[in-house]
Tab-separated table of C-alpha atoms and ligand atoms in Angstrom:
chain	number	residue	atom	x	y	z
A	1	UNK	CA	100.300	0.315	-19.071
A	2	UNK	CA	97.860	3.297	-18.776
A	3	UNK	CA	98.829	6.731	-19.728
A	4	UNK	CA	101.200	7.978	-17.057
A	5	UNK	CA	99.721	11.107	-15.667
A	6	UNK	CA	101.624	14.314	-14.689
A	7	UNK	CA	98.332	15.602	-11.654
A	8	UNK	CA	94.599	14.249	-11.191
A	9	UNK	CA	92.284	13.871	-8.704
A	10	UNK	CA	90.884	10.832	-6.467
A	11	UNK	CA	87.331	11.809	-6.519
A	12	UNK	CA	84.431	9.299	-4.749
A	13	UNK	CA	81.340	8.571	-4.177
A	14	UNK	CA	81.311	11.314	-0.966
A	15	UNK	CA	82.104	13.868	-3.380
A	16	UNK	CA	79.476	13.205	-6.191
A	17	UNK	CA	76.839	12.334	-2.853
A	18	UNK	CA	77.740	15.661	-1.775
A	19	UNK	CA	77.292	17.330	-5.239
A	20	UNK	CA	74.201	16.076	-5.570
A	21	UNK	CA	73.173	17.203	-2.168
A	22	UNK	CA	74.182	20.536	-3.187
A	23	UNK	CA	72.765	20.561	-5.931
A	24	UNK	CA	69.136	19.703	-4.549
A	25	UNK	CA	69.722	22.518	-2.295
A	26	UNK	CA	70.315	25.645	-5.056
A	27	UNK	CA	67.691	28.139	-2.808
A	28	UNK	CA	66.700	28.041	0.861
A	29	UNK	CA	68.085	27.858	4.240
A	30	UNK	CA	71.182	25.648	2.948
A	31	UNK	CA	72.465	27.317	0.183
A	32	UNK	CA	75.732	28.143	1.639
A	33	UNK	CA	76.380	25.378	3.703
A	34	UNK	CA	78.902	23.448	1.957
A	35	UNK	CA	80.572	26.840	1.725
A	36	UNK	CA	80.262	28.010	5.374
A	37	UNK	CA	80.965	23.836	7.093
A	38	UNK	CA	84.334	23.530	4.439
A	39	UNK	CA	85.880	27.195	5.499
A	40	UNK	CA	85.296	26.645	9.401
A	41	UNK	CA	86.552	23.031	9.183
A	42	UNK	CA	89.675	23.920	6.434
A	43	UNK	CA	90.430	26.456	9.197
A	44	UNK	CA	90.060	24.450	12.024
A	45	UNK	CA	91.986	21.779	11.064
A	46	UNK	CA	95.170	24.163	10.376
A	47	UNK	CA	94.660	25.745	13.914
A	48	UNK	CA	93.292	29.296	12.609
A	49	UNK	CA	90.064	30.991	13.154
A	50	UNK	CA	88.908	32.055	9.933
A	51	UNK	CA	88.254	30.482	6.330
A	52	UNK	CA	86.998	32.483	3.076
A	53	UNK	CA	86.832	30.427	0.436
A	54	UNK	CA	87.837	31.499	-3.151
A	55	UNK	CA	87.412	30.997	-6.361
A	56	UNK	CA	91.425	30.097	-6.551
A	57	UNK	CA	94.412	30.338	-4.834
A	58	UNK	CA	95.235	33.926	-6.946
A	59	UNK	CA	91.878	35.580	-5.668
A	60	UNK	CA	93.130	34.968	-2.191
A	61	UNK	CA	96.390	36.141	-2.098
A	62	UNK	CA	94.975	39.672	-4.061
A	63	UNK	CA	92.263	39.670	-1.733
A	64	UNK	CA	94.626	39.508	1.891
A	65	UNK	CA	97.066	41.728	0.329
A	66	UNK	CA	94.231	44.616	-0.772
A	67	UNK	CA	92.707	43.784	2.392
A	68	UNK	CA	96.355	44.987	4.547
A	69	UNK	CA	96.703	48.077	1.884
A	70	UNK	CA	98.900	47.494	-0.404
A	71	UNK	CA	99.520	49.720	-2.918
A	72	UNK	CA	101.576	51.716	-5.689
A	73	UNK	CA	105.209	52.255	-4.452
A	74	UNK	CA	105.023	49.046	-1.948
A	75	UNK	CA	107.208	46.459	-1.782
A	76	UNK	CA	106.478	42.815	-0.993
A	77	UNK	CA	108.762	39.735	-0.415
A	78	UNK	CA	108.384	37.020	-2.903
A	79	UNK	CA	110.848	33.883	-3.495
A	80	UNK	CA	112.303	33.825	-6.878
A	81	UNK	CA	111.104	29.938	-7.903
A	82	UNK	CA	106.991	29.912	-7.389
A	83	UNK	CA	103.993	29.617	-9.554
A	84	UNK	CA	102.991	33.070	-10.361
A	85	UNK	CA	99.602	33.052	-8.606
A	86	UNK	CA	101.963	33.951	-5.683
A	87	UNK	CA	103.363	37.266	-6.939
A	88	UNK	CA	100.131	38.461	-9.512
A	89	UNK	CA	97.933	39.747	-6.651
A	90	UNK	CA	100.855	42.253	-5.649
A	91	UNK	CA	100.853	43.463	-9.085
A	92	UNK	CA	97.108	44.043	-9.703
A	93	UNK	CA	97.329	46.781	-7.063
A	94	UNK	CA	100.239	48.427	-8.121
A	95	UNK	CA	102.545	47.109	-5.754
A	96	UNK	CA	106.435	45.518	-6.905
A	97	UNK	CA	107.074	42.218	-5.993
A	98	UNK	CA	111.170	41.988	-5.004
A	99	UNK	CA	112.446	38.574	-5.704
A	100	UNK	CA	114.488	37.045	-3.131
A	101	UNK	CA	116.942	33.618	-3.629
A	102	UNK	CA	115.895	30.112	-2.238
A	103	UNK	CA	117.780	27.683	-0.163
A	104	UNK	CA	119.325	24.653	-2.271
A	105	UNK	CA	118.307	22.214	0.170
A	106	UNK	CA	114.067	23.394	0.954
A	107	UNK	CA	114.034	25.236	-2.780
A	108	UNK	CA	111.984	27.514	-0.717
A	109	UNK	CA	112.338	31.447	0.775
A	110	UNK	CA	116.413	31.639	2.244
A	111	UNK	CA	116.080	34.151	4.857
A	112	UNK	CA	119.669	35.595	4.415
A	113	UNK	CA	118.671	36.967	0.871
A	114	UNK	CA	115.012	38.038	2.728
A	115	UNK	CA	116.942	39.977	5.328
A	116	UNK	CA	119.066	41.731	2.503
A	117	UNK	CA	116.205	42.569	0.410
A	118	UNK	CA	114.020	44.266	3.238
A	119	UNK	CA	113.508	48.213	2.510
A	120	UNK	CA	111.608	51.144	3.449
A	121	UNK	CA	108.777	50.186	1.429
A	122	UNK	CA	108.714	46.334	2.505
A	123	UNK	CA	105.193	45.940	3.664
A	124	UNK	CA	105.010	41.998	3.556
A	125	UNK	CA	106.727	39.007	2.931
A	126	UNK	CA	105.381	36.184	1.021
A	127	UNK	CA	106.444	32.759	1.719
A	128	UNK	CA	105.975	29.749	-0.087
A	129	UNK	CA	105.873	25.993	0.767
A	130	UNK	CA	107.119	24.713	-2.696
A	131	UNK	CA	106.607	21.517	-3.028
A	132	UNK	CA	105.636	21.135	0.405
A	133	UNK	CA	109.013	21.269	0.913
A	134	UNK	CA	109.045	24.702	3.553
A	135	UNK	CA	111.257	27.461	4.532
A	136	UNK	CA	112.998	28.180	7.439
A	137	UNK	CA	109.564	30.106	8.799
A	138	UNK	CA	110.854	31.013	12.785
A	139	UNK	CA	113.760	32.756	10.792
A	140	UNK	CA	111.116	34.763	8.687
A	141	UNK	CA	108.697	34.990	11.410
A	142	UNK	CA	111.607	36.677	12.924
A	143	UNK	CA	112.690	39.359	9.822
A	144	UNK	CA	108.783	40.147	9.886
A	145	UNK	CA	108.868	40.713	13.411
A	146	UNK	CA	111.568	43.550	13.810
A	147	UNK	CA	110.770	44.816	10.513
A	148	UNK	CA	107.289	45.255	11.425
A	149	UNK	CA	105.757	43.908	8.141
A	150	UNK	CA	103.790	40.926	7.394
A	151	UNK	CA	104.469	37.230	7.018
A	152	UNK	CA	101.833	35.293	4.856
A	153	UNK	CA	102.553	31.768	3.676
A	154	UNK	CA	101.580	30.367	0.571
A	155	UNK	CA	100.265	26.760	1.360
A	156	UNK	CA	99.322	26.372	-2.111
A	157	UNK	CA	101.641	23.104	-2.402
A	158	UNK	CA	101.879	22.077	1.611
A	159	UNK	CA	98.457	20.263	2.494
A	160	UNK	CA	99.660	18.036	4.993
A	161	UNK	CA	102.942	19.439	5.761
A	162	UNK	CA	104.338	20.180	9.007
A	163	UNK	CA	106.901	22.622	10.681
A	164	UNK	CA	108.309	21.817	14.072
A	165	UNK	CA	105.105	20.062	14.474
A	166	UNK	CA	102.981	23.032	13.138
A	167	UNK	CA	100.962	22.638	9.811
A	168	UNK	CA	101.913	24.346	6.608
A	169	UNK	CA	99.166	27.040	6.357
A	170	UNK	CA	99.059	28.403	10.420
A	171	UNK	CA	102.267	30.569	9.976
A	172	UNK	CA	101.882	34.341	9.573
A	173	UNK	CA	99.128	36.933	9.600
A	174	UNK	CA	97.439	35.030	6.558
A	175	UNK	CA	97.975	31.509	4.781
A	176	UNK	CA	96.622	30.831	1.215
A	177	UNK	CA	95.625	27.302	-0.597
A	178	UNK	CA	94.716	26.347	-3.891
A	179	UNK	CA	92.146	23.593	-5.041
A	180	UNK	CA	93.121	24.268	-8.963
A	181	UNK	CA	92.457	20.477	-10.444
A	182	UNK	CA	96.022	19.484	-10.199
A	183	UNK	CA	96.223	20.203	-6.283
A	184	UNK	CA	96.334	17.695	-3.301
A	185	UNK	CA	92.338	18.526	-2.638
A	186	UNK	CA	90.183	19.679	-5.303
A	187	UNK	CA	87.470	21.348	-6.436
A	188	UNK	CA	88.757	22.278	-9.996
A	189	UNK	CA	88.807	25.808	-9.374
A	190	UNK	CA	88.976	27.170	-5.708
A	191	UNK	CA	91.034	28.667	-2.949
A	192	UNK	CA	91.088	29.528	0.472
A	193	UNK	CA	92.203	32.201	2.658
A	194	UNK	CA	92.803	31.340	6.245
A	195	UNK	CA	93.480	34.193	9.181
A	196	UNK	CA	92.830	35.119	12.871
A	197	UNK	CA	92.507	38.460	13.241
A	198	UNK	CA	88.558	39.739	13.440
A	199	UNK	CA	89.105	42.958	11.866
A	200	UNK	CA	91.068	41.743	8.879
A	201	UNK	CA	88.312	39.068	8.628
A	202	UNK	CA	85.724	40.972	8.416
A	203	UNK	CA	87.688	43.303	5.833
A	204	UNK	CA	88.101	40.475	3.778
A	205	UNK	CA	84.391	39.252	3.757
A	206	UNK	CA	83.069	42.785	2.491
A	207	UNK	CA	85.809	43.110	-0.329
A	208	UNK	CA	84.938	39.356	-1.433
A	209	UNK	CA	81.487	40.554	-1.622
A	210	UNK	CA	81.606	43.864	-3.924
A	211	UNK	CA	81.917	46.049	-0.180
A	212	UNK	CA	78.499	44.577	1.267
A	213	UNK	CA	78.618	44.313	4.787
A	214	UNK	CA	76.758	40.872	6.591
A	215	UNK	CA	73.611	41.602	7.574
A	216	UNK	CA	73.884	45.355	5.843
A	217	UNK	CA	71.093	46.887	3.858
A	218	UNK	CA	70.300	45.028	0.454
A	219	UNK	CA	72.186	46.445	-2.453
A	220	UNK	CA	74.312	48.775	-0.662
A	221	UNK	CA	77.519	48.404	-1.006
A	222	UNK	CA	81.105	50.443	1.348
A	223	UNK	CA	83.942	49.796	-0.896
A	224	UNK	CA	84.735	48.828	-4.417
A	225	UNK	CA	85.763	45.295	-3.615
A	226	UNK	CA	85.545	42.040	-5.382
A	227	UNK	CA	83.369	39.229	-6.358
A	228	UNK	CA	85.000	36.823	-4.746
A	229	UNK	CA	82.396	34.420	-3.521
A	230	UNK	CA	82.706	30.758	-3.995
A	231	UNK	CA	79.299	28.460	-4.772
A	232	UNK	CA	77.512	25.914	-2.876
A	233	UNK	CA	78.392	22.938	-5.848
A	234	UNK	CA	81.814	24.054	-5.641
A	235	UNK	CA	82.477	23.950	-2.028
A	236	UNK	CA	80.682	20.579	-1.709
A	237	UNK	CA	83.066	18.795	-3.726
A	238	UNK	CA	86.100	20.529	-1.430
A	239	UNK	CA	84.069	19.521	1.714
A	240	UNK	CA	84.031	15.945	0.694
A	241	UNK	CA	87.622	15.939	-0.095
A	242	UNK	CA	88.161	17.464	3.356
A	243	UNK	CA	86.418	14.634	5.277
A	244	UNK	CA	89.184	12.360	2.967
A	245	UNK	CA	92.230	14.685	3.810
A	246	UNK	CA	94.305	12.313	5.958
A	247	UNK	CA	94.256	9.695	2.947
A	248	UNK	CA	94.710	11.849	0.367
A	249	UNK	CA	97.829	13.200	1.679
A	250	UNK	CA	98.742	9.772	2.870
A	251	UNK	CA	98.463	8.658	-0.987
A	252	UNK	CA	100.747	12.087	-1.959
A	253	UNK	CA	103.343	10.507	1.356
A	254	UNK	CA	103.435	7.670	-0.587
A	255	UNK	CA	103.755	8.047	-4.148
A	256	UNK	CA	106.917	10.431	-2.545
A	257	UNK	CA	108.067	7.716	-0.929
A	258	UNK	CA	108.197	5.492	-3.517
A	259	UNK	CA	110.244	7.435	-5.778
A	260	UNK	CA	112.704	7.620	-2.875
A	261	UNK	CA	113.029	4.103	-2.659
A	262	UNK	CA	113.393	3.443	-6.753
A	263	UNK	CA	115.974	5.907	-6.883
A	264	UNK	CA	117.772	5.680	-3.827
A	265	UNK	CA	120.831	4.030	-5.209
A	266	UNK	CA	121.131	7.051	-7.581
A	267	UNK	CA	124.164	9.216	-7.707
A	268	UNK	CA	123.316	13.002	-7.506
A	269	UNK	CA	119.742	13.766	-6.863
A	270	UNK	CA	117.883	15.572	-4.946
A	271	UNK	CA	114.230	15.448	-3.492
A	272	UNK	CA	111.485	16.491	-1.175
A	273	UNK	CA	112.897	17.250	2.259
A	274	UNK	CA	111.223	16.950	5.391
A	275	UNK	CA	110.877	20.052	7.287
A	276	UNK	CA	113.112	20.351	10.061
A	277	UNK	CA	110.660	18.518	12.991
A	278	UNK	CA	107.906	18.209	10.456
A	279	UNK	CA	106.748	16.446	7.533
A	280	UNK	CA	106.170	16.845	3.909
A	281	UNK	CA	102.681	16.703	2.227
A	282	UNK	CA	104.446	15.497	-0.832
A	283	UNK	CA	102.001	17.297	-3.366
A	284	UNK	CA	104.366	16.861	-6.029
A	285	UNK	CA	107.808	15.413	-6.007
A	286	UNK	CA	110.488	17.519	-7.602
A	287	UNK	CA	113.567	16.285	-8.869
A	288	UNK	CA	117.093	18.103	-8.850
A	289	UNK	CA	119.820	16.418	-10.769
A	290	UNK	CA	123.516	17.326	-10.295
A	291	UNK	CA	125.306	19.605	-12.749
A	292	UNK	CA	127.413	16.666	-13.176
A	293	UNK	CA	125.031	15.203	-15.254
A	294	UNK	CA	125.501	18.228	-18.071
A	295	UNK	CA	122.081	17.801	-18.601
A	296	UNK	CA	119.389	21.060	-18.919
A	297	UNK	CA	115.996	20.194	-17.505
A	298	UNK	CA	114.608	20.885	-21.475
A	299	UNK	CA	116.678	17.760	-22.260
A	300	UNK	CA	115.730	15.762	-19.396
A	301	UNK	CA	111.935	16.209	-20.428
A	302	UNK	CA	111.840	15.142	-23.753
A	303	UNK	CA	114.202	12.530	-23.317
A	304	UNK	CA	111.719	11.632	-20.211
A	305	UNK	CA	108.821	12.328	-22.771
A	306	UNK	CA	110.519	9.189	-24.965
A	307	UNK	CA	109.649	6.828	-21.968
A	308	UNK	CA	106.418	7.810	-22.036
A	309	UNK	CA	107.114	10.128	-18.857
A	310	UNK	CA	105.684	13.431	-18.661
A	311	UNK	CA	107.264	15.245	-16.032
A	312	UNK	CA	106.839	19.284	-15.844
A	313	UNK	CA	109.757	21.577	-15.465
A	314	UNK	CA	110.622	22.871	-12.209
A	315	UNK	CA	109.209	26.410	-11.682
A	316	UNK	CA	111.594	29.249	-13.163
A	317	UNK	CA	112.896	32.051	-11.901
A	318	UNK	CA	110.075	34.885	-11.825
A	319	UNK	CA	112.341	37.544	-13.171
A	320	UNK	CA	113.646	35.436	-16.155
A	321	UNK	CA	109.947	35.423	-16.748
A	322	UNK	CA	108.369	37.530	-19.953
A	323	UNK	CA	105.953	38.778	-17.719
A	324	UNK	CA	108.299	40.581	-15.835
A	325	UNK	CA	110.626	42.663	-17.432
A	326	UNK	CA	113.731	42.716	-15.476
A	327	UNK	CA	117.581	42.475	-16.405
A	328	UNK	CA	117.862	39.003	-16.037
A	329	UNK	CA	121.664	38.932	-15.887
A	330	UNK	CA	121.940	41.141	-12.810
A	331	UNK	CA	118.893	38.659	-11.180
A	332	UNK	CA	120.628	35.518	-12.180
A	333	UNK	CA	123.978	37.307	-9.936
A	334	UNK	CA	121.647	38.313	-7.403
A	335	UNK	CA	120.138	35.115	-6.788
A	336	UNK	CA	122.336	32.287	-7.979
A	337	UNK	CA	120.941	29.437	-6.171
A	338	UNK	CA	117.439	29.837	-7.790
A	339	UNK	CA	118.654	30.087	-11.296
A	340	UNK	CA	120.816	26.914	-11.143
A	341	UNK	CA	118.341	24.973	-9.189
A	342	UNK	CA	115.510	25.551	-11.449
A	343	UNK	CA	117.953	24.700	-14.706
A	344	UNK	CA	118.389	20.977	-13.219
A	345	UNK	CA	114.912	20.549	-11.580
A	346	UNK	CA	111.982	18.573	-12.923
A	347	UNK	CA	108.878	17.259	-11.315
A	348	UNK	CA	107.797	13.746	-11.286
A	349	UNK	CA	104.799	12.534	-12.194
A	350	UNK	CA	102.346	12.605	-9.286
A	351	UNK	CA	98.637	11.764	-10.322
A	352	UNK	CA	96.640	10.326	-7.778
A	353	UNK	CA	96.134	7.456	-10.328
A	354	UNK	CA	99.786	6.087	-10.048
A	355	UNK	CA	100.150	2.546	-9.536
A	356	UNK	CA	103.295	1.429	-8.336
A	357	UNK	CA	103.976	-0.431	-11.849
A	358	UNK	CA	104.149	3.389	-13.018
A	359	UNK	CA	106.359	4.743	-10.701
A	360	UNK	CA	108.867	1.908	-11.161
A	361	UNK	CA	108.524	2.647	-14.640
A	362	UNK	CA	109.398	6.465	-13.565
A	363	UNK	CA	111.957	5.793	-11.533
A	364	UNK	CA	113.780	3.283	-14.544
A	365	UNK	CA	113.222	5.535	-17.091
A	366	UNK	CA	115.444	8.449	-14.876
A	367	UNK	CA	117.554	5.923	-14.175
A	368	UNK	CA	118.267	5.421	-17.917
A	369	UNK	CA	118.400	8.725	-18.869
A	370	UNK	CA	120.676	9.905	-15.628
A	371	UNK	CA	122.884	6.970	-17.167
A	372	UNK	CA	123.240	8.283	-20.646
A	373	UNK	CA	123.188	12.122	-19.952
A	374	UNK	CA	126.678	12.725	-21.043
A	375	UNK	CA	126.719	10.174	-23.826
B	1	PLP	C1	98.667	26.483	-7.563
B	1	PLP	C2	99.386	27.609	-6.924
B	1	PLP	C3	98.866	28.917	-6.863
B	1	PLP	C4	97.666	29.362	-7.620
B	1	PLP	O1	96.547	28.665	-7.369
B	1	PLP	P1	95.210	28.966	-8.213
B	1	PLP	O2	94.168	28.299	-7.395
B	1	PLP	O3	95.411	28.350	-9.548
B	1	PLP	O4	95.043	30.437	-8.277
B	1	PLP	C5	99.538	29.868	-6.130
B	1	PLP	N1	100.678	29.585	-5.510
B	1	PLP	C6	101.235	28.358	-5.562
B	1	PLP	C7	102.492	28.104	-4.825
B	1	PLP	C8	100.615	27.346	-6.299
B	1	PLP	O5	101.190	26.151	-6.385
């Protein structure tokens, strides 16, 4: 059998067509127009007006959140179990991310521990779609409402999911993607920041571009912003995977599905939901075992890692993480259901390259060592 891999990308012939295209293209009229054709169709697709492509997922989450003014002394909503792409941006302007607890069922944002968590300070909450599993968002939309702050979703992990029939990456004032290499649609490095509102848009176009203003004077510049700007080559590869998005995330559906099948008959596990009314874009499938099983999720890999399975742990707890100093004790009281789901969560392997020989040989080799946890 091939080398089971953990992410990887289906790239085409569109893609390297398009690449080349681009590349033929470097000056002149079309230098942009992978760029400018992927952001209005990305944004179309999800139902918002506005696209501003990246160069990650990171860049546009700092970008939206020094484009609404945050700043030393704010506070913004975070969930506990997320990459931390979702939380650095609030910390490069000075701002404190609060970590909230997830749900045990969507592993995402649980709005009880949201509404307790909401201050004086609060300025915005950040939701993510983690695994493109997603949170309960009318609840948040809700909190943000009264509260008068902002909702943004991280869509990061949600191409192709659905909420009460509404696509991951439409909810809030601002949604964020990533098209990092291991991501449903890639383009190696890249992001994308999708909104609606003009003024905020326009904000956001002059900070990605060092403060110049479209069609300003040449070299002068409003605001100390960023450069921000993604390239022709880059977007062209994104674009190409964007005409492909329905099978790509049909591929993801799959592979998701057929883990659920070989493990159905297995006692105590838990993985992807659906969203309530929705579906799941599947971009990875985590896997939560019972604390029956004694098992840590340390064990669980390298005994997975004997099978020839690499599987990555699930994502800790942000304030159990060296990067933020924190007392972890009085988190891990604070927000139980993170801290024990993330100690029995793993994530499959879910390369684009996975042949349904591999995933039975997935799903037997967690069968075997579910079986012989506690011997
Ligand atoms: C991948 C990811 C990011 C970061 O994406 P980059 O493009 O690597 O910056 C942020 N948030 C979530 C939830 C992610 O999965």
């Amino acid at each position: 059998m091939d080398p089971i891999y953990t992410a990887g990308p289906w790239i085409t012939e569109r893609e390297k067509e398009a690449v080349q295209d681009a590349m033929d293209n470097w000056y002149g009229e079309d230098k942009y127009y992978y760029c400018e054709t992927f952001e209005s169709e990305f944004a179309e697709w999800h139902n918002r007006t506005y696209g501003l492509m990246t160069p990650n997922c990171t860049s546009a989450i700092h970008l939206l959140l020094r484009a609404i003014g945050i700043e030393p002394g704010d506070e913004v909503i975070v969930p506990e179990c997320t990459w931390i792409g979702s939380t650095a941006g609030i910390s490069y302007l000075g701002g404190t991310p609060v970590f909230c607890d997830v749900d045990s069922e969507t592993w995402c944002l649980d709005p009880g521990s949201v509404e307790g968590a909401v201050s004086e300070d609060t300025r915005a909450i950040i939701a993510v779609d983690l695994h493109g599993n997603m949170p309960e968002m009318t609840a948040l939309q809700e909190i943000a409402d009264t509260r008068d702050i902002y909702l943004l979703e991280d869509s990061a992990q949600a191409l192709g999911s659905e909420y009460e029939g509404q696509k991951a990456g439409s909810f809030g004032t601002a949604s964020f993607f990533s098209f990092h290499r291991t991501k449903t649609l890639t383009t190696g490095e890249g992001g994308m920041l999708l909104l609606d509102d003009d003024e905020l848009f326009e904000r956001c176009k002059t900070l990605r571009n060092h403060g110049r203003r479209e069609g300003g004077e040449m070299y002068v510049n409003y605001d100390i912003g960023y450069k921000y700007l993604p390239f022709n080559v880059q977007a062209a590869i994104g674009y190409a995977q964007f005409q492909r998005v329905d099978e790509l995330i049909e591929k993801k559906r799959e592979i998701l599905q057929g883990y659920r099948e070989g493990l159905e008959d297995v006692w105590g596990i838990q993985l992807n939901t659906e969203p309530p009314g929705g579906r799941n874009g599947a971009w990875i499938t985590g896997l939560v075992f019972d604390q029956g099983y004694g098992l840590t999720k340390a064990e669980a890999i390298d005994r997975l890692a004997d099978h020839g399975v690499p599987v990555r742990p699930f994502f800790y707890p942000l304030s159990s993480l060296p990067a933020y100093p924190t007392d972890v004790e009085e988190f891990e009281q604070q927000n139980p259901v993170a801290y024990d789901i993330s100690g029995r969560g793993i994530d499959l392997p879910g390369a684009f390259t996975l042949t349904d020989d591999q995933i039975n040989h997935v799903c037997e080799s967690v069968r075997n060592v579910l079986r012989n946890a506690n011997s």
